[in-house]
Amino acid sequence: MSKEFAERIKKENEPFMEASRRNIEYYFNQDLSKEELTNHFVGRAANEYLNLIGISKCVSQMGPEVPVEEMQMISKQAHDEANHFKWVKEVVKHIAGPDFDLQGQIEAELAKPVDDRGANLIARYGMDKDEVMMAVYQMVAEGRAHVAWQQMADMCAVDETVAHYYANIARDEKSHAQIGERKLSQMDLSPEKEEEIMELIAKLRPELFKIITNNSTLAPGAYEYAAEAYGWGTREEVLGR
């Protein structure tokens, strides 16, 4: 039954994934300045760093009872996040040039008193301390990242160099989402736990959607598409704009 439950989550996530894809397509089809692109990817680099920290905490909190295969998969994910941080930094240097103060800008980005990064949701909902909910995060957040970054690769966003890096990141994000799906599929979940999971996902989707659109642009009709599927309120209620 847990395998069927994981499939249910994937199916119900489809409108959210499509709306996210539309936002990415719309954003990178605009005539963006070098400064706008640089700021965008500095934010992405900061988030990859936070992903690395969040996943590494999960690794550090694993008890000896955790299957070694799972330890290896999550440890590889932490390694992947380190690669993503490296690659997005290289994207920034490619766009902004070698004299750009990359380290200083990333530190300034991380110092901002904001809570608009997907990685922050891991700690907010205690998912780093709950293996079930961490698997859920991987399915929803990493699955969304795969769809978004694959769209960048498919449309050759910015240029071939950036698209190449994001094709590699998209590949990794797909495997991270599959880790979560595999984990949930193997669990013996009670109806009560399944209901708790669906309640969490219902909170995650609009929060992630708001984060996405704050960091890029809201495509015409994308919010309405997702809102109709999930019964969200008005744009002002959910996005604050």
Short mmCIF file of C-alpha atoms in Angstrom, two decimals:
data_model
loop_
_atom_site.label_atom_id
_atom_site.label_comp_id
_atom_site.label_asym_id
_atom_site.label_seq_id
_atom_site.Cartn_x
_atom_site.Cartn_y
_atom_site.Cartn_z
CA MET A 1 0.00 0.00 0.00
CA SER A 2 2.88 2.40 0.67
CA LYS A 3 4.00 2.10 -2.96
CA GLU A 4 0.50 3.09 -4.03
CA PHE A 5 0.64 5.99 -1.59
CA ALA A 6 3.92 7.24 -3.09
CA GLU A 7 2.33 7.04 -6.55
CA ARG A 8 -0.63 9.04 -5.24
CA ILE A 9 1.72 11.80 -4.07
CA LYS A 10 3.43 11.95 -7.49
CA LYS A 11 0.08 12.11 -9.26
CA GLU A 12 -1.29 14.85 -7.02
CA ASN A 13 1.93 16.84 -7.42
CA GLU A 14 1.57 17.08 -11.20
CA PRO A 15 -0.25 20.48 -11.34
CA PHE A 16 2.34 21.94 -8.94
CA MET A 17 5.18 20.64 -11.13
CA GLU A 18 3.59 22.01 -14.29
CA ALA A 19 3.03 25.44 -12.74
CA SER A 20 6.67 25.48 -11.64
CA ARG A 21 7.83 24.56 -15.14
CA ARG A 22 5.74 27.40 -16.60
CA ASN A 23 7.32 29.91 -14.21
CA ILE A 24 10.84 28.88 -15.21
CA GLU A 25 10.02 29.01 -18.93
CA TYR A 26 8.46 32.45 -18.57
CA TYR A 27 11.31 33.85 -16.48
CA PHE A 28 14.12 32.82 -18.81
CA ASN A 29 12.23 33.90 -21.93
CA GLN A 30 12.47 37.50 -20.69
CA ASP A 31 15.21 39.91 -21.70
CA LEU A 32 17.16 39.69 -18.45
CA SER A 33 20.15 41.93 -17.77
CA LYS A 34 23.50 40.60 -16.63
CA GLU A 35 22.86 42.08 -13.19
CA GLU A 36 19.45 40.39 -12.90
CA LEU A 37 20.89 37.03 -13.92
CA THR A 38 23.83 37.42 -11.56
CA ASN A 39 21.57 38.21 -8.60
CA HIS A 40 19.31 35.30 -9.49
CA PHE A 41 22.11 32.75 -9.59
CA VAL A 42 23.80 34.11 -6.46
CA GLY A 43 20.52 33.31 -4.71
CA ARG A 44 20.56 29.85 -6.24
CA ALA A 45 24.13 29.29 -5.04
CA ALA A 46 23.14 30.28 -1.49
CA ASN A 47 20.25 27.83 -1.57
CA GLU A 48 22.48 25.00 -2.81
CA TYR A 49 24.78 25.70 0.13
CA LEU A 50 21.83 25.52 2.53
CA ASN A 51 20.71 22.28 0.89
CA LEU A 52 24.17 20.88 1.52
CA ILE A 53 24.00 21.86 5.20
CA GLY A 54 20.47 20.50 5.63
CA ILE A 55 21.19 17.12 4.05
CA SER A 56 24.51 16.83 5.90
CA LYS A 57 22.65 17.28 9.19
CA CYS A 58 20.40 14.39 8.23
CA VAL A 59 23.49 12.25 7.64
CA SER A 60 25.02 13.26 10.97
CA GLN A 61 21.84 12.31 12.85
CA MET A 62 21.51 8.83 11.39
CA GLY A 63 21.63 6.09 14.01
CA PRO A 64 23.48 2.81 13.53
CA GLU A 65 20.15 1.04 12.92
CA VAL A 66 19.72 2.85 9.57
CA PRO A 67 20.44 0.50 6.64
CA VAL A 68 23.87 1.14 5.17
CA GLU A 69 22.39 1.44 1.67
CA GLU A 70 20.26 4.34 2.86
CA MET A 71 23.27 5.95 4.55
CA GLN A 72 25.11 5.72 1.25
CA MET A 73 22.26 7.27 -0.76
CA ILE A 74 21.80 10.24 1.57
CA SER A 75 25.56 10.74 1.84
CA LYS A 76 25.75 10.80 -1.96
CA GLN A 77 22.98 13.39 -1.97
CA ALA A 78 25.07 15.60 0.33
CA HIS A 79 27.98 15.17 -2.09
CA ASP A 80 25.68 16.08 -4.99
CA GLU A 81 24.59 19.26 -3.19
CA ALA A 82 28.25 20.24 -2.78
CA ASN A 83 28.68 19.76 -6.54
CA HIS A 84 25.60 21.88 -7.20
CA PHE A 85 27.00 24.66 -5.03
CA LYS A 86 30.24 24.48 -7.02
CA TRP A 87 28.46 24.45 -10.39
CA VAL A 88 26.15 27.36 -9.64
CA LYS A 89 29.15 29.38 -8.44
CA GLU A 90 30.74 28.63 -11.81
CA VAL A 91 27.53 29.79 -13.53
CA VAL A 92 27.76 33.10 -11.65
CA LYS A 93 31.41 33.56 -12.63
CA HIS A 94 30.55 32.69 -16.22
CA ILE A 95 27.86 35.40 -16.30
CA ALA A 96 29.43 38.10 -14.12
CA GLY A 97 33.09 37.68 -15.01
CA PRO A 98 36.22 36.74 -13.05
CA ASP A 99 36.42 40.02 -11.10
CA PHE A 100 32.99 39.61 -9.51
CA ASP A 101 33.10 39.37 -5.69
CA LEU A 102 31.37 35.99 -5.62
CA GLN A 103 32.30 35.03 -2.06
CA GLY A 104 31.22 38.38 -0.69
CA GLN A 105 27.90 38.29 -2.53
CA ILE A 106 27.08 34.76 -1.36
CA GLU A 107 27.90 35.71 2.22
CA ALA A 108 25.68 38.79 1.91
CA GLU A 109 22.88 36.63 0.49
CA LEU A 110 23.16 34.15 3.36
CA ALA A 111 23.16 37.01 5.89
CA LYS A 112 19.83 38.41 4.69
CA PRO A 113 17.12 38.17 7.38
CA VAL A 114 14.75 36.32 5.07
CA ASP A 115 13.07 32.95 5.16
CA ASP A 116 12.38 32.47 1.49
CA ARG A 117 14.53 29.49 0.64
CA GLY A 118 13.29 25.97 0.10
CA ALA A 119 16.11 24.55 2.21
CA ASN A 120 14.82 26.47 5.26
CA LEU A 121 11.65 24.37 5.20
CA ILE A 122 13.63 21.31 6.29
CA ALA A 123 14.36 22.79 9.71
CA ARG A 124 11.04 24.67 10.02
CA TYR A 125 9.03 21.48 9.81
CA GLY A 126 11.58 19.31 11.63
CA MET A 127 12.04 17.12 8.58
CA ASP A 128 15.72 16.62 9.37
CA LYS A 129 14.58 14.73 12.48
CA ASP A 130 11.80 12.68 10.84
CA GLU A 131 12.84 10.22 8.13
CA VAL A 132 9.29 9.94 6.79
CA MET A 133 8.84 13.67 6.38
CA MET A 134 12.33 14.02 4.91
CA ALA A 135 11.32 11.50 2.26
CA VAL A 136 8.25 13.62 1.59
CA TYR A 137 10.40 16.75 1.21
CA GLN A 138 12.57 14.94 -1.31
CA MET A 139 9.58 13.88 -3.38
CA VAL A 140 7.99 17.33 -3.40
CA ALA A 141 10.87 19.83 -3.28
CA GLU A 142 13.55 17.84 -5.09
CA GLY A 143 10.95 16.64 -7.59
CA ARG A 144 10.00 20.24 -8.28
CA ALA A 145 13.66 21.18 -8.65
CA HIS A 146 14.14 18.41 -11.22
CA VAL A 147 11.23 19.70 -13.31
CA ALA A 148 12.39 23.32 -13.10
CA TRP A 149 16.06 22.70 -13.81
CA GLN A 150 15.23 20.29 -16.63
CA GLN A 151 13.14 23.04 -18.20
CA MET A 152 16.19 25.32 -18.06
CA ALA A 153 18.27 22.68 -19.79
CA ASP A 154 15.63 21.94 -22.42
CA MET A 155 15.17 25.59 -23.37
CA CYS A 156 18.93 26.33 -23.18
CA ALA A 157 18.29 29.05 -20.60
CA VAL A 158 20.85 31.91 -20.73
CA ASP A 159 23.29 29.97 -22.93
CA GLU A 160 24.70 26.50 -23.57
CA THR A 161 27.13 26.68 -20.64
CA VAL A 162 24.41 27.41 -18.09
CA ALA A 163 22.07 24.86 -19.67
CA HIS A 164 24.81 22.20 -19.43
CA TYR A 165 25.32 22.77 -15.72
CA TYR A 166 21.59 22.69 -15.06
CA ALA A 167 21.10 19.50 -17.06
CA ASN A 168 23.55 17.86 -14.64
CA ILE A 169 21.78 19.36 -11.63
CA ALA A 170 18.39 18.24 -12.96
CA ARG A 171 19.67 14.68 -13.28
CA ASP A 172 20.77 14.68 -9.65
CA GLU A 173 17.54 16.23 -8.41
CA LYS A 174 15.57 13.47 -10.12
CA SER A 175 17.61 10.84 -8.28
CA HIS A 176 17.08 12.69 -4.97
CA ALA A 177 13.32 12.68 -5.50
CA GLN A 178 13.54 8.97 -6.23
CA ILE A 179 15.30 8.40 -2.90
CA GLY A 180 12.28 9.85 -1.13
CA GLU A 181 9.86 7.85 -3.28
CA ARG A 182 11.77 4.64 -2.60
CA LYS A 183 11.82 5.35 1.13
CA LEU A 184 8.07 5.93 1.33
CA SER A 185 7.36 2.89 -0.84
CA GLN A 186 9.14 0.63 1.63
CA MET A 187 7.44 1.95 4.78
CA ASP A 188 4.45 0.48 6.56
CA LEU A 189 2.49 3.69 7.03
CA SER A 190 -0.68 3.91 9.07
CA PRO A 191 -3.71 5.78 7.67
CA GLU A 192 -3.07 8.43 10.32
CA LYS A 193 0.54 8.91 9.16
CA GLU A 194 -0.56 9.10 5.54
CA GLU A 195 -3.05 11.81 6.48
CA GLU A 196 -0.31 13.71 8.35
CA ILE A 197 1.90 13.49 5.26
CA MET A 198 -0.81 14.83 2.97
CA GLU A 199 -1.42 17.72 5.37
CA LEU A 200 2.30 18.57 5.26
CA ILE A 201 2.38 18.43 1.46
CA ALA A 202 -0.64 20.74 1.32
CA LYS A 203 1.44 23.28 3.29
CA LEU A 204 4.64 22.71 1.32
CA ARG A 205 3.23 23.31 -2.14
CA PRO A 206 2.06 26.94 -1.69
CA GLU A 207 5.13 27.79 0.41
CA LEU A 208 7.47 26.45 -2.27
CA PHE A 209 5.43 28.18 -4.98
CA LYS A 210 5.79 31.50 -3.17
CA ILE A 211 9.54 30.98 -2.79
CA ILE A 212 9.89 30.14 -6.49
CA THR A 213 8.02 33.21 -7.67
CA ASN A 214 9.77 35.53 -5.20
CA ASN A 215 13.10 34.40 -6.65
CA SER A 216 12.06 34.69 -10.30
CA THR A 217 8.78 35.74 -11.93
CA LEU A 218 5.18 34.56 -11.81
CA ALA A 219 4.10 33.34 -15.23
CA PRO A 220 0.67 34.53 -16.40
CA GLY A 221 -1.92 31.96 -15.39
CA ALA A 222 0.51 29.72 -13.47
CA TYR A 223 -0.84 30.60 -10.04
CA GLU A 224 -4.45 30.20 -11.16
CA TYR A 225 -3.60 26.79 -12.66
CA ALA A 226 -2.18 25.51 -9.37
CA ALA A 227 -4.78 27.25 -7.22
CA GLU A 228 -7.63 25.58 -9.10
CA ALA A 229 -6.03 22.14 -8.64
CA TYR A 230 -5.42 22.53 -4.90
CA GLY A 231 -8.13 24.92 -3.75
CA TRP A 232 -5.71 27.70 -2.80
CA GLY A 233 -6.98 31.16 -1.94
CA THR A 234 -6.35 34.31 -3.94
CA ARG A 235 -2.89 35.33 -5.08
CA GLU A 236 -2.84 38.08 -2.46
CA GLU A 237 -3.68 35.58 0.30
CA VAL A 238 -1.03 33.04 -0.70
CA LEU A 239 1.69 35.09 -2.38
CA GLY A 240 1.09 38.44 -0.71
CA ARG A 241 0.86 40.17 -4.11
#
